mmCIF file of C-alpha atoms in Angstrom:
data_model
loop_
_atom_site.group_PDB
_atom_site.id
_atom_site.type_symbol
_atom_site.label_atom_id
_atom_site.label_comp_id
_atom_site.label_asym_id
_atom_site.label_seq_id
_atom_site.Cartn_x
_atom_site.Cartn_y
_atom_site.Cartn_z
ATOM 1 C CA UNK A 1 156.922 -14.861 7.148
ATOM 2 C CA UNK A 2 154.643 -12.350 7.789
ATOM 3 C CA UNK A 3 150.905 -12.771 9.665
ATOM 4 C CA UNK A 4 148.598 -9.481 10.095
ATOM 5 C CA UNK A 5 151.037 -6.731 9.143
ATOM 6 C CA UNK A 6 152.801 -6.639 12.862
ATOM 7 C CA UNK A 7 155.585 -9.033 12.321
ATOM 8 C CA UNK A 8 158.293 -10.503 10.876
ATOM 9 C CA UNK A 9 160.145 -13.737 11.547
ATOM 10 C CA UNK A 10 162.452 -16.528 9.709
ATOM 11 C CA UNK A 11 161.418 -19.435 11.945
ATOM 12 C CA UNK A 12 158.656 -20.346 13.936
ATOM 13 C CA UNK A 13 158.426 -23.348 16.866
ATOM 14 C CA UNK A 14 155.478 -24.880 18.984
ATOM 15 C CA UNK A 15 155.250 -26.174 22.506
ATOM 16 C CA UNK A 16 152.987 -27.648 24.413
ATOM 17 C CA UNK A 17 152.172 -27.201 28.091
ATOM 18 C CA UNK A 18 150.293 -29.542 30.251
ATOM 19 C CA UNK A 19 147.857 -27.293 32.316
ATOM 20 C CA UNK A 20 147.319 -30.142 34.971
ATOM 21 C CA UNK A 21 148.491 -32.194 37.854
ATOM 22 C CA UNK A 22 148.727 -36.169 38.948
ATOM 23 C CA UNK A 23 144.841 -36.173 39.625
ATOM 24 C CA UNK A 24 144.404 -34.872 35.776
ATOM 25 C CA UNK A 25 142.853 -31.457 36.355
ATOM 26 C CA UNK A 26 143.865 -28.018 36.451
ATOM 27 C CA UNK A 27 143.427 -26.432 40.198
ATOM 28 C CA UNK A 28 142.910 -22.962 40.577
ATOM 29 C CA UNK A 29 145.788 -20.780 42.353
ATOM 30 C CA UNK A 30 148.595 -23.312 40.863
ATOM 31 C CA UNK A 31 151.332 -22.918 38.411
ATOM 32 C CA UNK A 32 151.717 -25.102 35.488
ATOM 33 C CA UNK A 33 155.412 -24.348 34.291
ATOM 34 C CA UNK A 34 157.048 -24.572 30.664
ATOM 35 C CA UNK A 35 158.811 -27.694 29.719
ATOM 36 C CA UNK A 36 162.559 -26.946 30.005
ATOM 37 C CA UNK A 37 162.739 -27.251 26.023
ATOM 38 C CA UNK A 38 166.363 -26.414 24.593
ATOM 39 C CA UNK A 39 164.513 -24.494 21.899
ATOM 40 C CA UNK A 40 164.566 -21.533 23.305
ATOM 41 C CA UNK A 41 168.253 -21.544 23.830
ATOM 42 C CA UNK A 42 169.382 -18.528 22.053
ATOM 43 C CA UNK A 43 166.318 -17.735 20.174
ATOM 44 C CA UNK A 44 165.150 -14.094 19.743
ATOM 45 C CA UNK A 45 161.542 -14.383 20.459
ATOM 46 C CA UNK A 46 159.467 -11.775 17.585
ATOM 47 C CA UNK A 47 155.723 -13.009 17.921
ATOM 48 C CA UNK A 48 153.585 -15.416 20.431
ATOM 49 C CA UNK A 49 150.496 -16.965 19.383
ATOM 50 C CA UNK A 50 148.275 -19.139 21.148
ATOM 51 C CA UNK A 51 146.398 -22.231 19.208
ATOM 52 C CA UNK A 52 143.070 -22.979 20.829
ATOM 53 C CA UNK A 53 140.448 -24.875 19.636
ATOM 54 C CA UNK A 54 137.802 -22.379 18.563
ATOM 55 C CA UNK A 55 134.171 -23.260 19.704
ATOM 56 C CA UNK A 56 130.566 -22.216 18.336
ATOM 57 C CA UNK A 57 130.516 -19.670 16.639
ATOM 58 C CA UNK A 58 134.058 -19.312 16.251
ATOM 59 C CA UNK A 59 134.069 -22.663 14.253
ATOM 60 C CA UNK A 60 135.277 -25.945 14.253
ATOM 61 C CA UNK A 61 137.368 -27.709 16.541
ATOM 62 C CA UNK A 62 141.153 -28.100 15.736
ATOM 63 C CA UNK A 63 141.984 -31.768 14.288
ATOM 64 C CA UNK A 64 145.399 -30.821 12.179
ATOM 65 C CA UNK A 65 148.415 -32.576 12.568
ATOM 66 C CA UNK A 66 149.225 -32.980 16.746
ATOM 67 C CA UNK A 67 146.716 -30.518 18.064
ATOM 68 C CA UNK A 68 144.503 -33.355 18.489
ATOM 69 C CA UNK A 69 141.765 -32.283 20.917
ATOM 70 C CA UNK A 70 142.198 -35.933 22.314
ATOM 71 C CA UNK A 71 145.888 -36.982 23.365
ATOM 72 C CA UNK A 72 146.000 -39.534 25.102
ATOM 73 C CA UNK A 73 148.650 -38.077 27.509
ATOM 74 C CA UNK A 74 147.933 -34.131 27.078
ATOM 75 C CA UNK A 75 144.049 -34.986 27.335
ATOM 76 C CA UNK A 76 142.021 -31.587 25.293
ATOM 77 C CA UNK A 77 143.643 -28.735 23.626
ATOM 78 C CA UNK A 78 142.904 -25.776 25.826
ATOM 79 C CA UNK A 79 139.419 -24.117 24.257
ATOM 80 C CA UNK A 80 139.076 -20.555 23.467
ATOM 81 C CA UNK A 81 136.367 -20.013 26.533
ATOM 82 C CA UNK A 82 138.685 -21.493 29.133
ATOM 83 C CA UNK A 83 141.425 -19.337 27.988
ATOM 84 C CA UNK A 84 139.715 -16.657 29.329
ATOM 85 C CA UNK A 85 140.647 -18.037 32.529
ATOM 86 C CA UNK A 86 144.227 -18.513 32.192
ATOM 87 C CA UNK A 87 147.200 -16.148 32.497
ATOM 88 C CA UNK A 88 151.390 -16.371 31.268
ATOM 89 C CA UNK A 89 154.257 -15.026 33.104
ATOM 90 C CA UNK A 90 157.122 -15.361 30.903
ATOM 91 C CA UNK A 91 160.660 -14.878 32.447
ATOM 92 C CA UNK A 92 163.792 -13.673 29.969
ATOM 93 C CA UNK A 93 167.013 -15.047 29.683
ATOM 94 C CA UNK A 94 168.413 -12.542 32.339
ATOM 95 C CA UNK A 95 165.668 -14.626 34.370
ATOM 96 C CA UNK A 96 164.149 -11.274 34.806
ATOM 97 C CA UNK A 97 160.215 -11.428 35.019
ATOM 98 C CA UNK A 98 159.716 -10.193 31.650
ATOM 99 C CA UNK A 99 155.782 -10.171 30.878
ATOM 100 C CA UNK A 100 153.697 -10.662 33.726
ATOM 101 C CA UNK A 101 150.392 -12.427 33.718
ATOM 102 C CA UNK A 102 149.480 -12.218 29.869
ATOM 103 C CA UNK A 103 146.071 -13.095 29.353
ATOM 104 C CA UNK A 104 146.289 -16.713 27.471
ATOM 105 C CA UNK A 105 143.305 -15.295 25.395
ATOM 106 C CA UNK A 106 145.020 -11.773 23.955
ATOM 107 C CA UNK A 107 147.361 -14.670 22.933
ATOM 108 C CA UNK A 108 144.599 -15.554 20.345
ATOM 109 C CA UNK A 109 143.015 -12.476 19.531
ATOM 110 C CA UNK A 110 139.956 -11.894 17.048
ATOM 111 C CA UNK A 111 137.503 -9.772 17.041
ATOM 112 C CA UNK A 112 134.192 -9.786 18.726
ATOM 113 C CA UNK A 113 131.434 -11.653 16.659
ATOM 114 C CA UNK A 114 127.954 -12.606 17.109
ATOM 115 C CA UNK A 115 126.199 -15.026 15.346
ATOM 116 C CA UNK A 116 124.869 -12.693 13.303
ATOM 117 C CA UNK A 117 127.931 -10.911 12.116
ATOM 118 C CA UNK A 118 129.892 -13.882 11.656
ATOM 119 C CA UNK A 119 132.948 -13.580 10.016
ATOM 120 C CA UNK A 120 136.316 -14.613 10.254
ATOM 121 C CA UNK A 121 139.114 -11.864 10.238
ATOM 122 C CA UNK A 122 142.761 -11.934 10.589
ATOM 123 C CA UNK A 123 144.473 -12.601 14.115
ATOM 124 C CA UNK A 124 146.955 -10.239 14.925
ATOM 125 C CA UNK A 125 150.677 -12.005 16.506
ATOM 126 C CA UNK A 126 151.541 -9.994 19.345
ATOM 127 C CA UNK A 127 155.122 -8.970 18.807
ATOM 128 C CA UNK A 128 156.280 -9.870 22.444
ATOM 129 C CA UNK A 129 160.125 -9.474 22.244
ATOM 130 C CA UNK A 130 163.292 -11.144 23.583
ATOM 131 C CA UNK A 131 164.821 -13.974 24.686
ATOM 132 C CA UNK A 132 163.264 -16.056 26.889
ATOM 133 C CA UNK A 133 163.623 -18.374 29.994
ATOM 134 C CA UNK A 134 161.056 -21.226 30.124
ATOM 135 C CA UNK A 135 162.455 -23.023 33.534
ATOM 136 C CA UNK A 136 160.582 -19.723 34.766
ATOM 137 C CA UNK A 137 158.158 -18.826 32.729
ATOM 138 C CA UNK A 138 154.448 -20.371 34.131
ATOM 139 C CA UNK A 139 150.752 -20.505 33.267
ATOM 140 C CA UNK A 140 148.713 -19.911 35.779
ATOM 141 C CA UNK A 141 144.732 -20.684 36.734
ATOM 142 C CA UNK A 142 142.728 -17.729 39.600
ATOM 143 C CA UNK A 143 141.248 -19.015 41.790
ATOM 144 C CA UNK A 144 138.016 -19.553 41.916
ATOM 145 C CA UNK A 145 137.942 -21.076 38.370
ATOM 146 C CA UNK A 146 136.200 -24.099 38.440
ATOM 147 C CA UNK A 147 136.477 -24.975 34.433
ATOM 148 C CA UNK A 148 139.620 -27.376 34.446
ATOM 149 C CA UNK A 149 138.472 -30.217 35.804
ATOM 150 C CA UNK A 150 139.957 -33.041 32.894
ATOM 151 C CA UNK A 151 142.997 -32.970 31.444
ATOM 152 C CA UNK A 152 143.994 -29.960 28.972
ATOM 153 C CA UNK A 153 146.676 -28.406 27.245
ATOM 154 C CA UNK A 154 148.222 -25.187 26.075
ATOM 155 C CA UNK A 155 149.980 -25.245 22.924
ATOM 156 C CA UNK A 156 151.412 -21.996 22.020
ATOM 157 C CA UNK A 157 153.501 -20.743 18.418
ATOM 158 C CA UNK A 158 156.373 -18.905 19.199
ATOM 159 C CA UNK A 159 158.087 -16.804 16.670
ATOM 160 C CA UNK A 160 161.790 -15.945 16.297
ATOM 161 C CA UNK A 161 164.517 -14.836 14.179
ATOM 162 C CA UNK B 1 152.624 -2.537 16.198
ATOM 163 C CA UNK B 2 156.096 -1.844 18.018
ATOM 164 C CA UNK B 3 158.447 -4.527 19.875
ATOM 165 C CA UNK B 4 156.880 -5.182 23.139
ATOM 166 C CA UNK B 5 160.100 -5.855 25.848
ATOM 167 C CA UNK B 6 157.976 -5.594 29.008
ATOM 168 C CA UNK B 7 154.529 -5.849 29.887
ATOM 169 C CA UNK B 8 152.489 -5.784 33.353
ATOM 170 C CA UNK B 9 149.100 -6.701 34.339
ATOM 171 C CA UNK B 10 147.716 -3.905 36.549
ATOM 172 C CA UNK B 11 144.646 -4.128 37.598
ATOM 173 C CA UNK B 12 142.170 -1.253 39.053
ATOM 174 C CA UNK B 13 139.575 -2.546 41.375
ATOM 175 C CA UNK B 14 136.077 -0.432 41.331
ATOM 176 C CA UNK B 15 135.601 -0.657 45.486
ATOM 177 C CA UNK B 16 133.425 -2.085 47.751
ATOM 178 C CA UNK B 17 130.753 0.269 46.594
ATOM 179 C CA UNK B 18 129.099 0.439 43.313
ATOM 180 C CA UNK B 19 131.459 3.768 41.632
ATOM 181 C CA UNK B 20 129.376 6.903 40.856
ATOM 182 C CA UNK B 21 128.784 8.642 37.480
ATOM 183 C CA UNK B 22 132.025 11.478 37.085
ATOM 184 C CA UNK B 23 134.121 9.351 39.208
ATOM 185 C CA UNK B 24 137.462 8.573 39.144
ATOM 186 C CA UNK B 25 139.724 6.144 40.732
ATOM 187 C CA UNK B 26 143.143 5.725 40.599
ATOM 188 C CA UNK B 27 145.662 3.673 39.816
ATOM 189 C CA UNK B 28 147.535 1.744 42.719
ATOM 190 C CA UNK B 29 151.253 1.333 43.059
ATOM 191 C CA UNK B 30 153.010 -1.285 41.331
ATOM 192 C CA UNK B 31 156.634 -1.499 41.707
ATOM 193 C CA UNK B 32 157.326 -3.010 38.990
ATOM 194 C CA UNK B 33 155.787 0.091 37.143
ATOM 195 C CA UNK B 34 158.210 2.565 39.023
ATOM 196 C CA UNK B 35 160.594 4.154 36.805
ATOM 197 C CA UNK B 36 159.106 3.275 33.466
ATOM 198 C CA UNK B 37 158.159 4.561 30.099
ATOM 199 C CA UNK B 38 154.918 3.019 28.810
ATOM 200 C CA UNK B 39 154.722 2.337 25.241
ATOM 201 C CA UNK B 40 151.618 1.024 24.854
ATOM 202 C CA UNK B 41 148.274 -0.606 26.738
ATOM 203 C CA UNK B 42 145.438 -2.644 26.321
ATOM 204 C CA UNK B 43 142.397 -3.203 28.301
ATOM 205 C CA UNK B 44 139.988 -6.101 28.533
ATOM 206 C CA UNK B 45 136.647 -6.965 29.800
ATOM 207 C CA UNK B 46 134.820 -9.827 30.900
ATOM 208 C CA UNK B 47 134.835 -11.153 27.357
ATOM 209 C CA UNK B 48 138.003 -12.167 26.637
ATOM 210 C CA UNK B 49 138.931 -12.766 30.906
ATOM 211 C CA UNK B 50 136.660 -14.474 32.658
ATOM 212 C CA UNK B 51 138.510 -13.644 36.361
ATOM 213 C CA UNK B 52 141.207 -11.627 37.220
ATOM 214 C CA UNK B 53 144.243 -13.463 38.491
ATOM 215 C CA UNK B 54 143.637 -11.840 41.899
ATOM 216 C CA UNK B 55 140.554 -13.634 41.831
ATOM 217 C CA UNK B 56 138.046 -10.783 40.788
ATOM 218 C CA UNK B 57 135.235 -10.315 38.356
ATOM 219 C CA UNK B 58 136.102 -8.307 35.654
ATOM 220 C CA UNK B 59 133.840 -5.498 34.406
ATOM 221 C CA UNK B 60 131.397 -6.477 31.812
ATOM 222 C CA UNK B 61 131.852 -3.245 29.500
ATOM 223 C CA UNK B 62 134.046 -0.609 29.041
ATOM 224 C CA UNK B 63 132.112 1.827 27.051
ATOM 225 C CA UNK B 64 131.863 3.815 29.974
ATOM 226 C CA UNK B 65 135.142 3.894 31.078
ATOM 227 C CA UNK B 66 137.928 6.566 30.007
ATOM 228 C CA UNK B 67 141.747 6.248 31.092
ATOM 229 C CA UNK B 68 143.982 9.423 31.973
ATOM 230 C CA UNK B 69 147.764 8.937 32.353
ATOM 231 C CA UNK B 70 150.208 11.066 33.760
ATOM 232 C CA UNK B 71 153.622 11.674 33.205
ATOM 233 C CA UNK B 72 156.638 12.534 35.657
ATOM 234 C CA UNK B 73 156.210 15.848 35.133
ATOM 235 C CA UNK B 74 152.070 15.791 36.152
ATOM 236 C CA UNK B 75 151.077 16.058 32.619
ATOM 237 C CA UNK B 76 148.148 14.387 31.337
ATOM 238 C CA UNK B 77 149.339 12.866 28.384
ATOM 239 C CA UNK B 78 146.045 10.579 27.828
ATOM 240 C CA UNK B 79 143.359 12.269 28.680
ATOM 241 C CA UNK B 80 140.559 10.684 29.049
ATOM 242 C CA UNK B 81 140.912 7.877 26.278
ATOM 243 C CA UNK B 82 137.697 5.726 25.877
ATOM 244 C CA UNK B 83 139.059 2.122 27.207
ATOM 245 C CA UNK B 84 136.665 0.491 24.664
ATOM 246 C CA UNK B 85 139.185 1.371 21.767
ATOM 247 C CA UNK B 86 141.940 -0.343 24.207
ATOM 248 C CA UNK B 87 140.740 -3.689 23.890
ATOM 249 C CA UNK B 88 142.102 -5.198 20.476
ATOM 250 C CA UNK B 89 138.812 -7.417 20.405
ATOM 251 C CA UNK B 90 137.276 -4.088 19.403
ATOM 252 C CA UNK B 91 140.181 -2.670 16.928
ATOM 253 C CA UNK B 92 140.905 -5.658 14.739
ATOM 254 C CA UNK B 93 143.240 -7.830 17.352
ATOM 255 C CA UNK B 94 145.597 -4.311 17.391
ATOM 256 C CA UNK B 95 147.210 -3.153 20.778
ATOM 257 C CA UNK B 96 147.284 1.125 20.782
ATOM 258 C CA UNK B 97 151.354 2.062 20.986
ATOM 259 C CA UNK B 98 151.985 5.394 22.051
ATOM 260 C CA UNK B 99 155.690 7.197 21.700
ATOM 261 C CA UNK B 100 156.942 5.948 25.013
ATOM 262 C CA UNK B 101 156.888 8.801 28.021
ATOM 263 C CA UNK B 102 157.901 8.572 31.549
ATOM 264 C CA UNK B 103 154.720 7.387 33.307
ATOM 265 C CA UNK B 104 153.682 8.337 36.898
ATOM 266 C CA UNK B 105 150.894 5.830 37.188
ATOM 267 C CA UNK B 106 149.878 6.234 40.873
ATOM 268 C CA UNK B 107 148.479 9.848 39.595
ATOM 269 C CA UNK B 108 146.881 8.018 36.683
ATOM 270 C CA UNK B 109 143.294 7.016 36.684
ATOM 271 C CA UNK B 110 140.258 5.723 35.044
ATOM 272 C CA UNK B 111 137.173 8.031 34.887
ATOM 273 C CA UNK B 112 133.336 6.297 35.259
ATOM 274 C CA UNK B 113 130.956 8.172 32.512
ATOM 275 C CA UNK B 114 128.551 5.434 32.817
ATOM 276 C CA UNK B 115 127.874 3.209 35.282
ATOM 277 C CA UNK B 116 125.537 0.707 33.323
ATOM 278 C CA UNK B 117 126.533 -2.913 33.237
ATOM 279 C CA UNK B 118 129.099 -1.940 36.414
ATOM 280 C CA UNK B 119 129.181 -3.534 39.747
ATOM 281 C CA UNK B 120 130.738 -3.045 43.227
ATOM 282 C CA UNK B 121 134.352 -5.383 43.281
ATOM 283 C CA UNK B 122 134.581 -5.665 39.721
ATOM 284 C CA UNK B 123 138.095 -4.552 38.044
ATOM 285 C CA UNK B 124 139.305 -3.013 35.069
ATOM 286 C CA UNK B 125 141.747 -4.926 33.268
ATOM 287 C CA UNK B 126 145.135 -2.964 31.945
ATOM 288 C CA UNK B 127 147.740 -4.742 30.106
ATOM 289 C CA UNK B 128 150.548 -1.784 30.370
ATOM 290 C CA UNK B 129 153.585 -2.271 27.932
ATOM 291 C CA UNK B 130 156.208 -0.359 29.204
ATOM 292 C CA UNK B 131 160.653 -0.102 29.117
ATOM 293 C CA UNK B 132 162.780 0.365 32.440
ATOM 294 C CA UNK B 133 164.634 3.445 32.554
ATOM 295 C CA UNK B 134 168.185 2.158 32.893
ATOM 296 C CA UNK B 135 167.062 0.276 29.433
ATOM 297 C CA UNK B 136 165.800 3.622 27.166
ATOM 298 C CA UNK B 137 168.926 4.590 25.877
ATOM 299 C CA UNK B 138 169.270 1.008 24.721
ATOM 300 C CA UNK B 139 165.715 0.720 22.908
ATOM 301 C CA UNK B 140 164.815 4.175 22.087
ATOM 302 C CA UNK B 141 165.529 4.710 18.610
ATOM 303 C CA UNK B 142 162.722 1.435 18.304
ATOM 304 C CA UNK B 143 160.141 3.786 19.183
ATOM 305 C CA UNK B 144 160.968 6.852 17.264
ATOM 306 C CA UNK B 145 162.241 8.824 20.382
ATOM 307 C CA UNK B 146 164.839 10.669 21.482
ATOM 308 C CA UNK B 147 166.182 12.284 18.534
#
């Protein structure tokens, strides 16, 4: 499977990560940790990709399959403006920090477009490489970012071989 | 684009003072970025971060902005590379990789050509993918070095 011309994988898996606490928001200055998914056990990680749901002018909200922007527990699928405020530390297997504080939005990158020039071009899958450690591995919301205040979700596409 | 095995979020805070045209400010010591080869970087504005994890505004442009990095041996191996062209948003969702080289990044800087659209306490964004020394031998021949 190819996307973009960067990589190459056999197998691809998603996960979802709650980006909120008891009271159902996201407070700045926390960490919101992976789900301790057996997935990743053994996997050689080739590609990460974050799904948002695109907003105006981007273009329509995500309704496929799961990635309701709804769920009754998960509450909205993170939105491309509030990943701008969210960052991923992602641990390897060595439980080595491995990347530290990715921006959630190079996760999902497209070019810059105004209304004007509106067009859709390809997203590129950064090839971040390795195994990785999810007990570790964390999102995390600055502080000062008042944006989370219902109940959202991360769902990110990792690639592997 | 090449394997990325490490990556750092460094970020290079403008001051307390609104920076001057010709300016440059350097890079502060990460320790994590000790003892490194960088491979490749990216930079970002305000666009695609809305707050630096530290808590900071992040510049609004980068067309002014040029990044130098050093090497071990004091050798300015970037010179002067317009940071614009480091943010994928601007080169097709693409991250610049460079063939890896030692970096000494506390003698590495970022040069202001043009202050418009910059403010006092805003930072400069660099996503720095890099590979530890004592793991080069292991991953070299990825990058096309070393023979």
């Amino acid at each position: 499977m190819e996307q973009g011309n960067n990589i190459e994988c056999l197998k691809t898996f998603r996960i979802k990560i709650p980006l909120f606490n008891e009271q159902g928001n996201g407070q700045p200055g926390q960490k919101y940790f992976f789900p301790d998914n057996p997935i990743f056990k053994g996997k050689n990680i080739v590609g990460i990709d974050a799904n948002l749901n695109e907003i105006a002018p981007f273009g329509p909200a995500i309704q496929q399959g799961d990635l309701v922007n709804n769920d009754g527990n998960l509450g909205a699928l993170l939105n491309f403006n509030g990943a701008k405020f969210v960052y991923c530390t992602i641990y390897g297997e060595d439980q080595i920090e491995k990347f530290y504080n990715v921006p959630l939005r190079s996760f999902y990158m497209i070019p810059s477009v105004t209304a004007i020039t509106l067009k859709k071009q390809p997203r590129r899958v950064k090839p971040y490489y390795g195994q990785i450690f999810p007990r570790k591995s964390f999102l995390f919301i600055p502080v000062s970012t008042v944006l989370f205040t219902n109940k959202t979700y991360v769902s990110l596409t990792f690639y592997y071989n | 684009m090449k394997p990325i095995l490490r990556s750092y979020l460094a970020e290079v805070n403008l001051g307390t003072t609104t920076p001057g045209k010709g300016q440059n400010i350097n890079i502060q010591d990460y320790p994590q970025l000790r003892e490194v080869y960088i491979c490749g970087l990216e930079v970002f504005d305000k666009n695609q971060l809305g707050i630096s994890p530290s808590g900071k505004t992040v510049v609004s442009a980068l067309s002014g902005i040029t990044i130098t990095l050093m090497d071990k041996f004091n050798m300015e191996m970037i010179y002067q590379y317009p940071t614009f062209d480091l943010n994928p948003a601007n080169v097709g969702g693409f991250y610049r990789d460079f063939k890896p080289f030692f970096l000494q990044l506390t003698k590495s800087y970022i040069s202001i050509l043009d202050t418009t659209g910059l403010a006092a306490n805003e930072s400069v964004m660099l996503n720095i993918f890099y590979i530890t020394a004592k793991d080069w031998e292991k991953y070299k021949s990825l990058y096309g070095a070393g023979k």
